[in-house]
Coordinates of C-alpha atoms and ligand atoms in Angstrom, one line a residue:
X1 CA 0.2 -0.4 0.1
X2 CA 1.4 3.5 -1.1
X3 CA 0.4 6.4 0.9
X4 CA -0.1 9.3 -1.0
X5 CA 0.4 12.8 -0.4
X6 CA -0.2 16.1 -1.3
X7 CA 1.9 18.8 -2.0
X8 CA 0.0 20.2 1.3
X9 CA -0.4 17.9 2.8
X10 CA 3.3 17.0 4.6
X11 CA 3.5 16.9 7.9
X12 CA 5.8 14.6 8.8
X13 CA 4.1 12.2 11.1
X14 CA 0.4 12.3 9.5
X15 CA -1.4 10.0 11.1
X16 CA -1.8 9.0 6.9
X17 CA 1.2 7.6 6.9
X18 CA 0.8 5.1 9.5
X19 CA 1.8 1.6 8.3
X20 CA 3.3 2.7 5.0
X21 CA 5.3 0.5 2.6
X22 CA 5.1 3.4 0.6
X23 CA 5.4 7.5 -0.4
X24 CA 4.2 9.0 -3.4
X25 CA 4.5 12.4 -4.1
X26 CA 3.9 14.1 -7.7
X27 CA 5.5 17.5 -8.0
X28 CA 2.8 19.0 -10.8
X29 CA 3.7 21.8 -13.1
X30 CA -0.1 22.6 -14.9
X31 CA -1.5 24.3 -12.3
X32 CA 1.2 26.9 -11.9
X33 CA 1.1 27.6 -16.1
X34 CA -3.2 29.0 -16.1
X35 CA -2.3 31.9 -13.3
X36 CA 0.7 34.0 -12.6
X37 CA 1.1 32.8 -9.3
X38 CA 3.9 34.5 -6.8
X39 CA 6.9 32.7 -7.0
X40 CA 7.8 32.9 -3.5
X41 CA 3.7 30.3 -3.0
X42 CA 5.4 28.3 -6.3
X43 CA 8.9 28.1 -4.4
X44 CA 7.1 27.2 -1.0
X45 CA 4.7 24.2 -2.4
X46 CA 7.8 23.3 -4.8
X47 CA 10.5 23.2 -1.9
X48 CA 8.9 22.0 0.6
X49 CA 7.9 18.7 -1.3
X50 CA 11.3 18.7 -2.4
X51 CA 12.0 18.8 1.8
X52 CA 9.2 16.9 3.0
X53 CA 10.8 14.3 0.3
X54 CA 14.1 14.2 2.1
X55 CA 13.4 14.0 5.2
X56 CA 10.3 10.7 4.8
X57 CA 13.5 9.2 2.9
X58 CA 15.6 9.7 6.2
X59 CA 13.3 8.4 8.2
X60 CA 13.8 5.0 6.3
X61 CA 10.2 5.5 3.6
X62 CA 10.3 4.6 0.4
X63 CA 9.1 7.7 -1.4
X64 CA 8.4 7.8 -4.8
X65 CA 8.9 11.7 -6.4
X66 CA 7.4 12.6 -9.6
X67 CA 7.8 15.7 -11.9
X68 CA 5.6 15.8 -14.4
X69 CA 2.7 18.0 -16.3
X70 CA -0.2 16.9 -14.6
X71 CA -1.3 14.5 -12.0
X72 CA -2.0 12.3 -14.3
X73 CA 0.9 11.3 -16.0
X74 CA 2.5 10.5 -12.6
X75 CA 0.6 9.1 -11.7
X76 CA 0.8 7.3 -15.6
X77 CA 4.7 6.2 -14.0
X78 CA 3.6 5.0 -10.5
X79 CA 1.2 2.9 -11.8
X80 CA 3.6 2.2 -14.8
X81 CA 6.3 1.2 -11.6
X82 CA 3.8 -0.6 -9.8
X83 CA 0.9 -2.2 -11.2
X84 CA -2.1 -2.2 -9.6
X85 CA -0.6 -0.2 -6.9
X86 CA -3.6 0.7 -3.3
X87 CA -3.2 4.0 -2.6
X88 CA -4.1 5.9 1.0
X89 CA -4.8 9.5 0.0
X90 CA -6.2 12.2 3.4
X91 CA -9.6 13.6 1.4
X92 CA -8.3 16.2 0.1
X93 CA -10.6 20.0 0.9
X94 CA -11.3 21.5 -2.4
X95 CA -14.2 20.9 -3.9
X96 CA -14.7 17.9 -6.4
X97 CA -10.9 17.0 -5.8
X98 CA -11.5 13.7 -4.1
X99 CA -13.4 12.7 -7.3
X100 CA -11.4 13.9 -9.6
X101 CA -8.2 12.4 -7.9
X102 CA -9.7 8.7 -8.1
X103 CA -11.5 8.7 -11.3
X104 CA -7.8 9.3 -12.4
X105 CA -5.9 6.3 -10.6
X106 CA -9.0 3.8 -10.8
X107 CA -8.3 4.6 -14.8
X108 CA -4.9 3.4 -14.0
X109 CA -6.4 -0.2 -13.0
X110 CA -5.1 1.3 -9.0
X111 CA -7.6 2.0 -5.9
X112 CA -7.5 4.5 -3.6
X113 CA -8.8 4.7 0.1
X114 CA -10.0 8.2 1.3
X115 CA -9.1 9.1 5.1
X116 CA -9.9 12.0 6.7
X117 CA -7.8 15.3 6.9
X118 CA -6.0 16.2 10.4
X119 CA -4.6 18.9 9.1
X120 CA -8.3 20.1 10.6
X121 CA -9.7 19.1 14.8
X122 CA -13.8 19.6 13.6
X123 CA -14.6 17.0 11.1
X124 CA -16.9 17.0 8.6
X125 CA -19.4 14.8 10.6
X126 CA -19.0 15.9 13.6
X127 CA -20.0 19.2 11.4
X128 CA -22.7 18.0 10.4
X129 CA -24.5 16.7 13.1
X130 CA -23.3 19.9 14.5
X131 CA -25.3 21.7 12.4
X132 CA -27.7 20.3 9.5
X133 CA -29.6 23.9 8.0
X134 CA -27.7 26.9 6.5
X135 CA -27.5 29.7 8.4
X136 CA -23.7 29.8 9.0
X137 CA -22.8 31.6 12.0
X138 CA -19.4 31.8 13.6
X139 CA -19.4 33.0 17.0
X140 CA -21.6 30.0 17.5
X141 CA -19.1 27.9 16.2
X142 CA -16.6 28.3 18.1
X143 CA -18.4 28.5 22.0
X144 CA -19.6 24.3 20.8
X145 CA -15.5 24.3 19.8
X146 CA -14.0 25.7 23.3
X147 CA -16.2 23.9 24.7
X148 CA -15.5 20.4 22.4
X149 CA -12.5 20.7 22.7
X150 CA -12.3 22.3 26.0
X151 CA -9.6 24.8 24.8
X152 CA -9.4 27.7 27.1
X153 CA -12.2 27.1 29.1
X154 CA -13.0 26.8 33.3
X155 CA -15.9 24.0 33.2
X156 CA -18.3 25.1 31.2
X157 CA -17.2 28.9 31.5
X158 CA -14.5 30.6 29.1
X159 CA -11.8 31.5 31.0
X160 CA -11.4 35.0 31.5
X161 CA -15.8 34.7 31.6
X162 CA -15.2 36.3 28.4
X163 CA -15.9 34.3 24.9
X164 CA -14.2 37.6 23.2
X165 CA -12.3 40.3 24.2
X166 CA -13.1 43.0 21.5
X167 CA -13.0 45.7 22.7
X168 CA -9.1 45.2 24.1
X169 CA -8.1 44.3 20.7
X170 CA -9.0 47.3 18.4
X171 CA -5.5 49.1 19.6
X172 CA -3.4 50.9 17.4
X173 CA 0.2 50.8 18.4
X174 CA 1.5 53.8 20.0
X175 CA 4.3 56.0 17.5
X176 CA 6.9 54.7 19.5
X177 CA 5.9 51.3 19.6
X178 CA 8.8 48.7 18.3
X179 CA 7.0 45.9 16.6
X180 CA 8.3 42.9 17.4
X181 CA 11.2 40.9 15.1
X182 CA 10.2 38.8 12.9
X183 CA 12.1 35.5 12.0
X184 CA 13.3 34.4 8.4
X185 CA 14.4 31.4 7.5
X186 CA 16.4 32.0 5.4
X187 CA 16.8 29.8 1.2
X188 CA 19.4 27.0 1.9
X189 CA 20.5 25.3 -1.5
X190 CA 17.7 23.0 -2.3
X191 CA 14.9 26.2 -1.7
X192 CA 17.5 28.2 -3.7
X193 CA 17.5 26.5 -6.6
X194 CA 13.7 25.3 -6.4
X195 CA 12.7 29.6 -6.8
X196 CA 15.3 29.9 -9.7
X197 CA 13.8 27.5 -11.2
X198 CA 10.9 28.6 -10.6
X199 CA 11.0 32.3 -12.1
X200 CA 12.7 30.6 -14.7
X201 CA 9.8 28.1 -15.5
X202 CA 6.3 30.1 -15.0
X203 CA 5.3 33.6 -15.4
X204 CA 5.1 34.7 -12.5
X205 CA 3.7 37.9 -10.6
X206 CA 5.6 39.4 -7.4
X207 CA 9.4 38.9 -5.9
X208 CA 11.5 35.9 -5.4
X209 CA 14.2 38.0 -3.8
X210 CA 13.5 37.9 0.4
X211 CA 11.9 35.1 0.0
X212 CA 11.9 33.7 4.2
X213 CA 8.9 31.2 4.8
X214 CA 9.3 27.8 6.2
X215 CA 9.6 25.0 3.8
X216 CA 10.6 22.3 6.8
X217 CA 8.5 20.8 9.7
X218 CA 11.1 21.7 12.1
X219 CA 11.7 25.4 10.7
X220 CA 7.8 25.9 10.9
X221 CA 8.2 25.0 14.6
X222 CA 11.1 27.3 14.9
X223 CA 8.1 29.8 13.5
X224 CA 5.3 28.7 15.6
X225 CA 8.2 28.7 19.4
X226 CA 9.3 32.2 18.0
X227 CA 5.6 33.8 17.4
X228 CA 4.5 32.1 20.8
X229 CA 7.8 33.9 22.5
X230 CA 8.0 37.4 21.1
X231 CA 5.1 38.2 19.4
X232 CA 1.9 36.6 20.7
X233 CA 1.8 39.0 24.0
X234 CA 1.1 42.1 21.3
X235 CA -0.8 39.5 18.7
X236 CA -4.6 40.6 20.4
X237 CA -4.3 44.0 21.3
X238 CA -2.8 45.5 17.2
X239 CA -4.6 42.4 15.6
X240 CA -6.5 45.4 13.5
X241 CA -3.6 47.7 13.3
X242 CA -1.5 49.0 10.4
X243 CA 1.9 50.8 11.0
X244 CA 3.7 52.4 7.8
X245 CA 6.6 50.4 6.5
X246 CA 5.0 47.5 8.8
X247 CA 4.2 44.3 7.3
X248 CA 3.5 42.0 10.4
X249 CA 2.7 44.2 13.2
X250 CA 2.4 41.2 15.3
X251 CA 0.9 38.6 13.5
X252 CA 1.8 35.2 14.1
X253 CA 2.8 35.1 9.6
X254 CA 2.1 30.3 10.8
X255 CA -1.2 30.9 7.7
X256 CA 1.5 29.1 5.1
X257 CA 3.0 26.5 7.5
X258 CA -0.7 25.8 8.4
X259 CA -2.2 25.0 5.3
X260 CA 0.9 22.8 3.9
X261 CA 0.4 20.7 7.2
X262 CA 4.0 20.8 7.9
X263 CA 2.0 22.1 11.4
X264 CA -0.8 21.4 13.0
X265 CA -3.8 23.2 14.4
X266 CA -3.6 21.6 17.6
X267 CA -0.1 22.3 18.1
X268 CA -0.5 25.9 17.8
X269 CA -3.3 26.2 19.3
X270 CA -1.6 24.3 22.0
X271 CA 1.0 26.3 22.3
X272 CA -0.9 30.0 22.4
X273 CA -2.4 28.4 25.5
X274 CA 0.2 26.8 27.3
X275 CA 1.8 30.3 27.5
X276 CA -0.9 31.8 29.0
X277 CA -0.6 28.9 31.2
X278 CA 2.3 30.1 31.7
X279 CA 1.2 33.6 32.9
X280 CA 3.2 34.4 29.5
X281 CA 0.6 35.7 27.5
X282 CA -2.4 37.8 28.3
X283 CA -5.7 36.4 28.1
X284 CA -7.3 38.5 25.1
X285 CA -3.7 37.7 23.2
X286 CA -4.5 34.5 23.6
X287 CA -8.3 33.8 23.1
X288 CA -7.6 36.2 19.4
X289 CA -5.2 33.9 18.5
X290 CA -7.5 30.6 19.1
X291 CA -10.0 32.2 17.6
X292 CA -8.9 32.4 14.3
X293 CA -7.4 29.6 14.3
X294 CA -10.2 26.8 15.8
X295 CA -12.2 29.1 14.8
X296 CA -12.5 31.1 11.7
X297 CA -10.3 28.1 10.1
X298 CA -12.2 25.5 10.6
X299 CA -15.1 27.5 10.6
X300 CA -14.2 28.7 6.2
X301 CA -13.6 24.9 5.8
X302 CA -16.9 23.1 6.3
X303 CA -18.8 26.9 5.2
X304 CA -16.8 26.1 1.6
X305 CA -17.7 22.3 2.1
X306 CA -21.2 23.1 2.5
X307 CA -22.3 25.5 -0.3
X308 CA -19.8 24.8 -2.9
X309 CA -19.7 24.6 -6.0
X310 CA -22.4 27.7 -6.0
X311 CA -20.5 29.6 -3.3
X312 CA -17.3 29.9 -6.2
X313 CA -19.7 32.1 -8.5
X314 CA -21.7 33.8 -5.7
X315 CA -22.5 37.4 -6.3
X316 CA -24.5 39.1 -4.4
X317 CA -23.9 42.4 -5.4
X318 CA -24.2 42.0 -9.1
X319 CA -20.4 43.9 -8.8
X320 CA -18.4 43.3 -12.7
X321 CA -15.5 45.7 -13.0
X322 CA -12.3 44.7 -13.5
X323 CA -10.2 44.3 -10.5
X324 CA -7.9 47.7 -11.5
X325 CA -4.2 48.1 -12.4
X326 CA -3.5 49.5 -9.3
X327 CA -3.8 45.7 -8.0
X328 CA -1.0 44.7 -10.0
X329 CA 1.2 47.4 -10.6
X330 CA 0.9 48.8 -7.3
X331 CA 0.9 51.6 -8.3
X332 CA -1.9 54.5 -6.6
X333 CA -0.7 57.7 -4.5
X334 CA -3.4 56.1 -2.1
X335 CA -1.7 55.4 0.5
X336 CA -2.7 52.4 2.5
X337 CA -4.0 50.4 -1.0
X338 CA -0.1 51.2 -1.4
X339 CA 1.6 49.6 1.4
X340 CA -1.1 46.6 1.0
X341 CA -0.7 45.8 -2.9
X342 CA 3.2 46.6 -2.0
X343 CA 3.2 43.9 0.5
X344 CA 2.0 40.7 -1.1
X345 CA 3.9 41.6 -4.3
X346 CA 7.3 41.3 -1.3
X347 CA 6.6 38.3 -0.2
X348 CA 2.9 36.8 -0.8
X349 CA 1.7 38.3 2.4
X350 CA -0.4 40.7 3.8
X351 CA -2.0 40.6 7.1
X352 CA -6.3 40.2 7.9
X353 CA -6.8 44.0 7.7
X354 CA -4.7 44.5 5.2
X355 CA -6.8 41.5 3.4
X356 CA -10.2 43.1 4.0
X357 CA -10.1 46.5 5.2
X358 CA -7.8 47.9 3.0
X359 CA -8.1 45.3 -0.5
X360 CA -11.5 43.5 -0.1
X361 CA -12.7 47.0 1.0
X362 CA -11.6 48.8 -1.5
X363 CA -12.1 46.3 -4.3
X364 CA -16.2 46.1 -2.9
X365 CA -16.4 50.0 -2.8
X366 CA -15.6 50.3 -6.3
X367 CA -17.0 47.4 -8.1
X368 CA -14.8 44.7 -9.4
X369 CA -15.7 41.6 -9.8
X370 CA -15.5 39.4 -6.4
X371 CA -14.2 36.5 -8.6
X372 CA -11.4 38.3 -10.4
X373 CA -10.4 39.4 -6.5
X374 CA -10.2 35.4 -5.7
X375 CA -8.5 35.0 -8.0
X376 CA -6.0 37.8 -7.3
X377 CA -5.6 36.1 -4.1
X378 CA -5.4 32.6 -4.8
X379 CA -2.5 33.8 -7.3
X380 CA -0.3 36.5 -5.0
X381 CA -0.5 34.6 -1.3
X382 CA 1.6 32.5 -0.2
X383 CA -1.7 30.9 2.2
X384 CA -4.1 30.5 -0.1
X385 CA -5.4 27.5 -1.0
X386 CA -10.0 27.0 -2.5
X387 CA -10.7 25.5 0.4
X388 CA -10.0 28.9 2.3
X389 CA -9.0 31.9 0.0
X390 CA -12.8 31.4 -1.5
X391 CA -14.9 32.1 1.3
X392 CA -12.6 34.8 2.5
X393 CA -12.6 37.1 -0.6
X394 CA -16.6 36.8 -1.6
X395 CA -18.2 35.9 1.7
X396 CA -15.8 37.8 4.3
X397 CA -13.7 40.2 1.5
X398 CA -16.5 41.4 -0.6
X399 CA -20.1 40.0 0.1
X400 CA -20.7 38.5 -2.3
X401 CA -22.0 35.6 -0.1
X402 CA -25.0 36.8 3.1
X403 CA -23.8 33.4 3.9
X404 CA -21.8 33.5 6.9
X405 CA -22.2 37.2 7.3
X406 CA -25.5 39.8 8.1
X407 CA -23.6 42.9 6.6
X408 CA -20.8 44.1 4.4
X409 CA -17.3 45.0 5.7
X410 CA -17.3 47.8 3.7
X411 CA -16.0 51.4 5.2
X412 CA -15.1 54.8 4.7
X413 CA -10.9 56.7 5.0
X414 CA -12.5 56.7 9.1
X415 CA -12.1 53.1 9.6
X416 CA -7.8 52.9 7.8
X417 CA -7.2 56.8 9.6
X418 CA -8.0 54.8 12.9
X419 CA -6.3 52.0 13.3
X420 CA -3.4 53.1 10.8
X421 CA -0.5 55.3 10.4
X422 CA -0.9 55.7 6.9
X423 CA -3.8 58.8 6.6
X424 CA -1.3 61.8 7.7
X425 CA 1.2 60.8 5.5
X426 CA -1.4 60.3 2.2
X427 CA -1.8 62.0 -0.7
X428 CA -5.5 62.7 0.1
X429 CA -7.0 63.9 2.4
X430 CA -9.0 61.2 4.9
X431 CA -11.5 64.3 6.5
X432 CA -13.2 65.8 2.8
X433 CA -15.5 63.3 0.6
X434 CA -15.8 65.5 -2.9
X435 CA -13.3 67.4 -4.1
X436 CA -9.6 66.3 -5.9
X437 CA -7.6 65.2 -2.7
X438 CA -10.9 64.0 -0.5
X439 CA -9.8 60.2 -0.8
X440 CA -10.9 57.8 -2.5
X441 CA -12.7 55.7 0.2
X442 CA -14.8 58.5 1.3
X443 CA -17.0 58.8 -2.0
X444 CA -17.4 55.5 -3.0
X445 CA -18.2 54.5 0.6
X446 CA -21.1 56.8 0.3
X447 CA -21.9 56.0 -3.3
X448 CA -21.9 51.8 -2.7
X449 CA -24.0 51.8 0.0
X450 CA -26.5 54.3 -2.6
X451 CA -26.1 51.9 -4.8
X452 CA -26.6 48.5 -3.3
X453 CA -29.2 50.7 -1.3
X454 CA -32.3 48.0 -2.2
X455 CA -30.4 44.9 -1.5
X456 CA -28.6 46.8 2.0
X457 CA -30.7 48.9 3.7
X458 CA -33.3 45.2 4.5
X459 CA -30.0 43.8 5.9
X460 CA -31.1 45.2 9.1
X461 CA -27.4 46.2 10.3
X462 CA -27.2 48.5 8.1
X463 CA -29.4 51.1 10.0
X464 CA -27.3 53.5 11.5
X465 CA -25.0 53.7 7.6
X466 CA -28.4 54.8 5.8
X467 CA -30.0 56.4 9.2
X468 CA -26.2 58.6 7.6
X469 CA -27.2 58.5 4.8
X470 CA -30.2 59.9 4.8
X471 CA -28.9 62.8 6.0
X472 CA -27.4 63.0 3.2
X473 CA -29.5 66.7 1.2
X474 CA -29.6 65.8 -2.6
X475 CA -26.6 68.2 -3.9
X476 CA -24.8 66.7 -1.3
X477 CA -25.6 62.9 -3.3
X478 CA -24.8 63.8 -6.9
X479 CA -21.1 65.8 -5.9
X480 CA -21.2 62.3 -4.7
X481 CA -21.6 60.1 -7.3
X482 CA -19.3 62.9 -9.0
X483 CA -16.4 61.7 -7.2
X484 CA -17.4 58.3 -7.2
X485 CA -17.3 58.5 -11.2
X486 CA -14.6 60.7 -11.2
X487 CA -12.4 57.6 -8.9
X488 CA -13.1 54.3 -10.7
X489 CA -12.3 56.5 -14.2
X490 CA -9.0 57.0 -12.8
X491 CA -8.4 53.8 -11.0
X492 CA -9.3 52.6 -14.3
X493 CA -7.3 54.2 -16.0
X494 CA -4.3 53.6 -13.7
X495 CA -4.4 57.6 -11.7
X496 CA -5.8 57.1 -8.8
Ligands
FAD1 P1 -2.7 35.3 11.8 O1 -3.5 36.9 12.0 O2 -2.0 35.5 13.3 O3 -3.5 34.0 12.6 C1 -4.2 32.8 12.7 C2 -4.5 32.0 12.2 O4 -5.1 31.7 12.3 C3 -4.0 32.1 10.9 O5 -2.5 31.9 10.5 C4 -4.5 31.4 9.4 O6 -4.1 30.6 9.9 C5 -5.8 31.3 11.0 N1 -6.9 32.4 10.7 C6 -7.1 33.2 10.6 N2 -8.3 34.3 10.6 C7 -8.8 33.2 9.1 C8 -9.6 33.1 8.9 N3 -10.8 33.9 8.1 N4 -10.0 32.4 7.5 C9 -9.1 31.0 8.0 N5 -8.3 31.1 8.5 C10 -8.3 32.2 10.0 N6 -6.2 32.7 4.7 C11 -6.0 31.9 4.4 O7 -5.2 31.3 5.1 N7 -5.1 31.8 3.3 C12 -6.1 32.7 2.2 O8 -6.0 32.6 1.2 C13 -6.2 33.8 2.8 N8 -7.1 34.4 1.8 C14 -8.4 35.4 2.9 C15 -8.8 36.0 2.1 C16 -9.4 37.5 2.3 C17 -10.0 38.6 1.3 C18 -9.8 37.2 3.7 C19 -10.0 38.9 4.9 C20 -8.5 36.6 5.2 C21 -8.2 35.7 3.7 N9 -7.8 34.4 5.1 C22 -6.9 34.3 4.6 C23 -7.4 34.7 6.8 C24 -6.3 35.3 7.4 O9 -6.7 36.5 6.6 C25 -5.6 34.9 7.4 O10 -5.1 33.1 7.2 C26 -4.4 35.2 7.9 O11 -4.0 36.8 7.6 C27 -2.6 34.5 7.9 O12 -2.1 35.1 8.9 P2 -0.9 35.2 9.8 O13 -0.9 33.0 9.6 O14 -0.3 35.9 9.9 O15 -2.7 35.3 10.6

């Protein structure tokens, strides 16, 4: 029996490996020709696979490592060498993937058995037994998971007496704050060689120099230790903040390792909770972090699983404009957007608030097609996989579906001003809505509410926003519409 590990299932102690005679890894390249992936994304996946191959061989496994155009080609080579082989594989979370792989294997005379995916704590059967309706609500799921997994609990109550500490987790750092150190995992020879091959072989978007992502289990564990020791304490209060010149603040930078399977969610949660138990990190930071990993990450996977294939095609607000060129060339005078796109271009990473309140917020208000934004996130980010990017972009980021959010996460320039120091140094005036130098977020925001009134006013959660819009007279509204049209033209022409 051979265990087939996909490129994002690289945990060397995964249960799927129990009793394996042989391990198959197929480094298929055709997918990378379909989009201009970030070179750090491709370099990360292929380098992590090659390192996993070497580590598995060192651990005594026979490893059949196939470099091929497609999975089909890789399987041809595998079954030529091992006719009729039985394969075991962790069920992949991407919609329809398991069925496609089964067909590929069986049509080559092999057989395949799928086992549970141990990169998540909540199995599909458990989620489905807990919720059979379609009203997905994260807070209820998260509390259920806290109790079920007994994480940060005091009997039946949350430790500290609160389920969340949102109020303390919306601070911005003082001007003299020095961000905690960020670990670098400089490429070794194998990773360097992989990155060189990726940049020579594929049309990519983004910078490959400066690659510093963990590519092995040992590096991922170091990244986790480093986060818990140096940044976890500041994670809570500053998780919504943005600081000019800082790409990471106190975020964990662990998503790429978690999504590749180099780290498991349980050990990541245990490490954070351990810091709380020994008084090395405050409850608001640890709870804030646990909420992301035990709550949001698991929740998104199930929303995706339950709502595909409709999810990927959804657009509640029928927006169809092309994504403006600034998402590709980074050319804009808007300081917050310039910083966020630059972070993605340089590292294939931007932290959550940049993804949500800058990159998605602007695209939403501008009226970009959410599906194109989803594609952009897919090829641009080192941690992007269909199961996690799609619900985040279409549900949380753009309100293309209301399947788990009851209102869009959109805001005027006010939010960016409150949570960052970008606006003080920006070419645009965050306090102005109309006029040549007015912050583009402002007119776009009111115009968006006006434009989508029929759908949004009735959601119930937007009442306050519409009461502000109602106070604007016709002259003000028409100036806003004119300014929004100018901004859209300028963005489309690459002159924002
Ligand atoms: P931290 O801020 O340190 O959070 C800790 C961990 O919590 C993350 O590593 C991640 O595993 C998990 N997490 C936090 N929020 C989410 C969430 N909403 N969904 C799933 N997991 C979450 N995350 C991805 O892993 N891949 C993506 O392609 C992705 N695309 C996104 C697109 C948009 C528009 C938005 C709004 C969010 C997206 N996220 C995605 C979720 C989140 O922004 C990233 O997981 C996080 O920024 C990764 O950085 P970090 O490891 O420093 O996370």
